[in-house]
């Protein structure tokens, strides 16, 4: 029986994870020997769909297989509260030596690390949090294990909460506790976060930028996932699919998934199935990624992007201003904003390119569609 093992949705661990071996080895080493403490504070940043959540998961898996306990959360408001009222009490219940009675009351005594006067009262959970972490890491220490906290979408964390979390980590380091932290989030907001005085601990983290994967890796992911699902694909079809994924991890899953969906039930997957798969994959990418990213933009932002979309390679910024009929300075303002929003990125001196494949095609298709609608409105 053949099956479709591609996973075209965000945050889902792929059947075959490619192009991240060095990082995965590092994660394993961190929890294996623990000679190198730098791996205990990790920050992953990258554009949408590059595989940050999956790698955060890989970090957690590496920790778990070395026996560490893992708490995973996404940083919406109330992160610290959830840690101290939900995650930590649950783990303490199982792993701490003393039976716990008052864990969710928020009235646990500050314990060995002290209350550390001067804490902001807006987060009363905090001294509790520190003592809970102290208790848990003390309980785990004899078996050489520790605790990992992973936080996804860290760019949307309340700065104050991150600041507190940073202090908690710092205390843990000072006291030699086995506490690890890994965070992940979108590139540009992360860069801004790093500039903020409240997020010093993130500046000291081991920072990995998660980018596209190489063509051979894309090919491996496609071929192996198809083979493991008991199908075959002919070489030309595979090449075509690999080209279409354009090194973008999310697109590997999309192209693979829709290719198999369009393949005949038996025999090798052929180029026709791949072509139908690419069309479906691009449509879904447009809906899930491009449309979401482009929706909040202003008309001028769009004009800038449309001017870029005329090129098949990185665009010269001077040329874009000319096409828009504005000064380079005026266009520069929009370029900066679009870079900040992660839609485009610098591509060498005086050049920019789109961060996600097929953005230009999406813009062109929609511009044509909008123009037709306008025409229909005028003539009706
Ligand atoms: N290295 C990889 N090899 C194969 N597939 C991958 C790889 N990394 C991610 N994927 C797949 O790509 C998709 C997106 O991954 P993920 O959700 O981790 O992206 P993300 O960077 O967290 O995106 P977002 O910024 O939207 O949160 C998932 O379907 C995942 O299975
Ligand atoms: Mg994610």
XYZ file of C-alpha atoms and ligand atoms in Angstrom:
412
model
C 0.000 0.000 0.000
C 1.448 3.389 -0.945
C 1.007 6.472 1.193
C 1.611 10.194 1.008
C 4.138 11.052 3.721
C 4.562 14.751 2.893
C 3.352 17.131 5.593
C 2.343 20.425 4.025
C 1.409 22.346 7.153
C 3.227 24.699 9.475
C 4.871 23.338 12.580
C 4.632 19.702 11.467
C 7.806 17.638 11.690
C 8.679 16.464 8.173
C 9.095 12.783 7.364
C 12.591 13.616 6.076
C 14.321 16.653 7.554
C 17.074 17.828 5.214
C 19.858 20.388 5.206
C 20.078 20.782 8.968
C 22.555 18.054 9.906
C 25.152 20.384 11.400
C 22.569 21.980 13.636
C 21.058 18.651 14.651
C 24.523 17.371 15.591
C 25.090 20.455 17.672
C 21.809 19.935 19.485
C 22.722 16.342 20.232
C 26.176 17.290 21.480
C 24.668 19.892 23.779
C 22.742 17.312 25.733
C 25.141 14.408 25.361
C 28.331 15.583 26.954
C 27.429 19.051 28.186
C 31.036 20.178 27.951
C 30.027 23.173 25.908
C 27.452 25.335 27.650
C 26.842 27.676 24.699
C 24.198 25.327 23.293
C 22.072 25.856 26.384
C 20.729 29.191 25.137
C 19.710 29.042 21.503
C 17.907 31.454 19.225
C 16.580 30.452 15.796
C 15.465 33.098 13.352
C 14.352 32.998 9.747
C 11.601 33.868 7.297
C 8.200 32.225 7.298
C 8.176 28.557 6.387
C 11.963 28.029 6.593
C 11.578 25.419 9.318
C 12.136 27.236 12.607
C 9.361 25.487 14.517
C 10.550 22.133 13.248
C 14.081 22.871 14.481
C 12.807 24.010 17.838
C 11.094 20.656 17.984
C 14.375 18.970 17.014
C 16.081 20.751 19.918
C 13.384 19.452 22.266
C 13.737 15.934 20.842
C 17.510 15.969 21.346
C 16.971 17.030 24.943
C 14.292 14.433 25.579
C 16.332 11.591 24.211
C 19.088 12.531 26.669
C 16.489 12.285 29.432
C 15.909 16.006 29.936
C 12.442 17.347 30.643
C 10.963 19.747 28.104
C 8.439 22.553 28.357
C 7.279 23.945 25.003
C 5.181 27.065 24.660
C 4.516 29.856 22.187
C 4.954 33.348 23.455
C 1.546 34.846 23.582
C 0.741 36.932 26.638
C 0.964 35.202 29.961
C 3.947 32.984 29.188
C 5.413 33.265 32.686
C 2.060 32.607 34.240
C 1.584 29.481 32.193
C 5.047 28.305 33.156
C 4.478 28.702 36.864
C 0.827 27.692 37.061
C 0.667 24.954 34.499
C 3.887 23.536 33.029
C 6.128 23.504 36.091
C 3.574 22.250 38.631
C 2.839 19.355 36.309
C 6.493 18.365 36.054
C 7.128 18.903 39.752
C 4.225 16.670 40.574
C 5.973 13.809 38.861
C 9.646 14.562 39.367
C 10.096 16.427 42.650
C 10.734 14.418 45.803
C 8.186 16.120 48.068
C 4.497 15.612 47.420
C 3.130 18.925 46.162
C 0.044 20.491 47.578
C 0.015 24.224 47.003
C 1.512 24.427 43.559
C -1.166 26.273 41.708
C -1.898 28.729 44.484
C 1.019 30.978 43.589
C 1.960 31.016 47.271
C 4.886 28.636 47.204
C 7.697 30.026 49.332
C 10.598 31.546 47.382
C 12.834 28.608 48.251
C 16.603 28.472 48.001
C 17.081 31.324 45.535
C 15.249 33.937 47.587
C 12.660 36.409 46.461
C 15.218 38.831 44.994
C 13.586 42.119 46.100
C 12.594 44.741 43.588
C 10.722 42.476 41.217
C 7.860 44.000 39.343
C 4.624 43.084 41.088
C 2.804 42.766 37.783
C 4.193 39.289 37.565
C 3.675 37.787 40.980
C 4.330 34.380 39.451
C 7.940 35.173 39.185
C 9.568 34.315 42.475
C 7.408 31.209 42.355
C 8.811 30.462 38.936
C 12.373 30.745 40.148
C 11.810 28.492 43.100
C 9.969 25.960 40.974
C 12.857 25.838 38.517
C 15.299 25.538 41.379
C 13.364 22.668 42.879
C 12.951 20.831 39.611
C 16.559 21.197 38.508
C 17.715 20.108 41.986
C 15.553 17.031 41.719
C 16.928 16.193 38.266
C 20.578 16.901 39.008
C 21.505 13.523 40.589
C 20.526 11.767 37.383
C 22.528 14.240 35.267
C 19.416 15.611 33.610
C 17.957 19.077 33.326
C 15.067 21.150 32.083
C 14.556 22.722 28.652
C 12.153 25.550 27.915
C 11.371 26.242 24.259
C 9.409 29.294 23.174
C 8.144 29.668 19.610
C 7.038 32.923 17.928
C 9.245 34.779 20.342
C 8.905 37.984 18.311
C 5.405 38.423 19.696
C 6.404 38.033 23.327
C 5.771 40.874 25.749
C 9.196 42.426 26.235
C 8.699 42.558 29.955
C 8.087 38.838 30.104
C 11.179 38.134 28.024
C 13.187 40.346 30.306
C 12.015 38.370 33.342
C 12.704 35.105 31.602
C 16.206 36.355 30.839
C 16.776 37.116 34.506
C 15.568 33.701 35.509
C 17.997 32.133 33.053
C 20.796 34.287 34.325
C 20.165 33.178 37.904
C 20.083 29.598 36.754
C 23.482 30.035 35.033
C 24.980 31.610 38.085
C 23.781 28.744 40.223
C 25.016 26.226 37.695
C 21.577 24.813 37.064
C 20.839 22.502 34.151
C 18.357 24.815 32.496
C 18.334 25.283 28.730
C 16.365 27.723 26.637
C 15.606 27.776 22.908
C 13.523 30.422 21.171
C 12.422 30.848 17.557
C 10.891 33.659 15.567
C 10.763 35.705 12.382
C 14.007 37.336 11.213
C 13.379 41.040 11.213
C 11.330 41.355 14.397
C 14.006 39.239 16.084
C 16.694 41.654 14.923
C 14.665 44.464 16.442
C 14.181 42.486 19.615
C 17.932 41.985 19.879
C 18.450 45.747 19.881
C 16.161 46.127 22.847
C 17.823 46.554 26.260
C 15.259 44.207 27.855
C 16.361 41.263 25.741
C 20.052 41.107 26.602
C 19.969 37.388 27.246
C 18.910 36.786 23.647
C 21.956 38.701 22.411
C 24.123 36.246 24.304
C 22.278 33.257 22.870
C 23.758 31.002 20.199
C 21.989 32.558 17.243
C 21.263 30.456 14.139
C 19.754 31.928 11.009
C 17.525 29.366 9.318
C 17.605 29.793 5.555
C 16.820 27.819 2.397
C 18.229 24.326 1.814
C 20.407 23.244 -1.136
C 19.010 21.639 -4.279
C 20.629 18.232 -3.580
C 19.006 18.285 -0.139
C 15.625 19.142 -1.643
C 16.052 16.256 -4.061
C 16.920 13.873 -1.229
C 13.883 14.949 0.794
C 11.548 14.455 -2.161
C 13.028 11.147 -3.329
C 13.257 9.574 0.110
C 9.798 10.650 1.245
C 8.315 9.265 -1.966
C 10.281 6.010 -1.661
C 9.309 5.548 1.991
C 5.669 5.891 0.893
C 6.298 2.952 -1.487
C 6.266 4.941 -4.719
C 8.839 5.614 -7.400
C 9.469 8.803 -9.324
C 11.326 9.123 -12.616
C 14.487 11.199 -12.657
C 13.223 14.028 -14.846
C 10.089 14.377 -12.797
C 12.187 14.505 -9.629
C 14.436 17.206 -11.098
C 11.445 19.256 -12.058
C 9.939 18.978 -8.569
C 13.268 19.878 -6.950
C 13.588 22.984 -9.117
C 10.071 24.077 -8.225
C 10.714 23.802 -4.476
C 13.446 26.424 -4.945
C 15.200 25.502 -1.691
C 12.202 26.569 0.368
C 11.416 23.924 3.018
C 7.661 24.507 3.084
C 7.561 24.142 -0.692
C 9.260 20.710 -0.475
C 6.244 19.477 1.439
C 3.722 21.253 -0.775
C 5.182 20.105 -4.082
C 5.705 16.556 -2.825
C 2.241 16.302 -1.372
C 0.341 17.610 -4.395
C 2.515 15.664 -6.821
C 1.537 12.395 -5.168
C -2.055 13.512 -5.004
C -2.032 14.038 -8.767
C -0.132 10.849 -9.622
C -1.737 7.814 -11.204
C -2.420 5.117 -8.580
C 0.320 2.817 -9.876
C 3.615 3.076 -11.753
C 6.358 5.681 -11.391
C 5.300 9.252 -10.644
C 5.770 11.183 -13.881
C 6.348 14.769 -14.992
C 2.657 15.370 -15.628
C 1.877 14.603 -11.974
C 4.703 16.916 -10.920
C 3.405 19.742 -13.098
C -0.101 19.416 -11.690
C 1.476 19.192 -8.212
C 3.481 22.380 -8.716
C 0.394 24.292 -9.823
C -1.573 23.174 -6.766
C 1.407 23.796 -4.472
C 1.879 27.334 -5.749
C -1.786 28.084 -5.326
C -1.650 26.943 -1.729
C 1.592 28.823 -1.080
C -0.094 31.925 -2.466
C -3.033 31.572 -0.145
C -1.123 30.596 2.985
C 2.020 32.656 2.685
C 1.934 35.381 0.044
C -1.606 36.603 0.579
C -1.070 36.775 4.357
C 2.209 38.634 4.007
C 0.961 41.095 1.377
C -2.496 41.862 2.791
C -1.425 44.468 5.378
C 0.708 46.434 2.890
C -0.120 49.911 1.587
C -0.668 50.719 -2.094
C 2.779 52.276 -2.344
C 4.361 49.170 -0.806
C 2.594 47.122 -3.448
C 3.717 49.443 -6.209
C 7.291 48.979 -5.009
C 6.891 45.204 -5.066
C 5.229 45.238 -8.470
C 8.109 47.302 -9.807
C 10.431 44.602 -8.456
C 8.280 41.829 -9.881
C 9.231 42.871 -13.412
C 12.681 41.362 -12.847
C 13.551 37.692 -12.899
C 16.573 38.257 -10.681
C 17.474 40.650 -7.830
C 16.274 44.150 -8.654
C 18.429 47.276 -8.627
C 16.967 49.763 -6.163
C 17.731 52.708 -8.473
C 15.829 50.990 -11.256
C 12.812 50.396 -9.005
C 12.641 54.111 -8.098
C 12.802 54.948 -11.808
C 9.967 52.551 -12.608
C 7.901 54.053 -9.797
C 8.672 57.569 -11.024
C 9.915 58.657 -7.576
C 13.218 59.736 -6.042
C 15.651 57.118 -4.787
C 15.211 58.544 -1.301
C 11.439 58.111 -1.364
C 11.726 54.561 -2.676
C 14.362 53.893 -0.020
C 11.815 54.477 2.744
C 9.590 51.786 1.308
C 12.505 49.441 0.762
C 13.441 49.707 4.431
C 9.889 48.992 5.549
C 9.536 46.003 3.250
C 12.836 44.605 4.477
C 11.690 45.090 8.055
C 8.475 43.212 7.280
C 10.479 40.335 5.834
C 8.955 40.584 2.344
C 12.225 41.445 0.627
C 15.890 41.297 1.615
C 19.133 42.927 0.493
C 20.900 40.986 -2.250
C 24.303 42.623 -2.542
C 25.053 46.288 -2.987
C 22.089 48.313 -4.246
C 19.972 45.232 -4.920
C 16.966 43.572 -3.313
C 15.115 40.306 -3.818
C 11.985 38.609 -2.491
C 12.527 36.437 0.593
C 9.993 33.748 -0.341
C 9.948 32.074 -3.770
C 7.099 32.878 -6.161
C 6.246 36.217 -4.529
C 6.848 37.973 -7.866
C 4.593 35.519 -9.723
C 1.892 35.939 -7.117
C 2.052 39.724 -7.422
C 1.989 39.621 -11.219
C -0.937 37.237 -11.333
C -2.915 39.280 -8.836
C -2.098 42.561 -10.506
C -3.405 41.124 -13.778
C -6.474 39.780 -12.007
C -7.156 43.146 -10.303
C -6.701 45.015 -13.584
C -9.237 42.745 -15.276
C -11.709 43.304 -12.470
C -11.267 47.072 -12.710
C -11.870 46.850 -16.446
C -15.003 44.768 -15.889
C -16.245 47.350 -13.351
C -15.698 50.181 -15.803
C -17.474 48.475 -18.674
C -20.415 47.101 -16.702
N 14.593 20.989 6.679
C 13.387 20.632 6.229
N 13.242 19.598 5.360
C 12.023 19.251 4.904
N 10.886 19.865 5.256
C 10.952 20.891 6.121
C 12.206 21.318 6.656
N 11.990 22.351 7.486
C 10.668 22.565 7.480
N 10.031 21.702 6.670
C 8.576 21.697 6.410
O 8.224 23.036 6.054
C 7.012 23.445 6.685
C 7.254 24.691 7.517
O 8.072 24.403 8.636
P 7.923 25.241 9.994
O 6.504 25.273 10.410
O 8.926 24.732 10.949
O 8.351 26.714 9.483
P 8.525 28.040 10.335
O 9.827 28.633 9.949
O 8.304 27.761 11.776
O 7.342 28.948 9.752
P 6.567 30.164 10.476
O 7.480 31.344 10.404
O 5.338 30.382 9.667
O 6.248 29.741 11.874
C 6.518 22.227 7.453
O 5.602 21.549 6.632
C 7.765 21.376 7.650
O 7.446 20.008 7.725
Mg 6.848 28.391 13.084
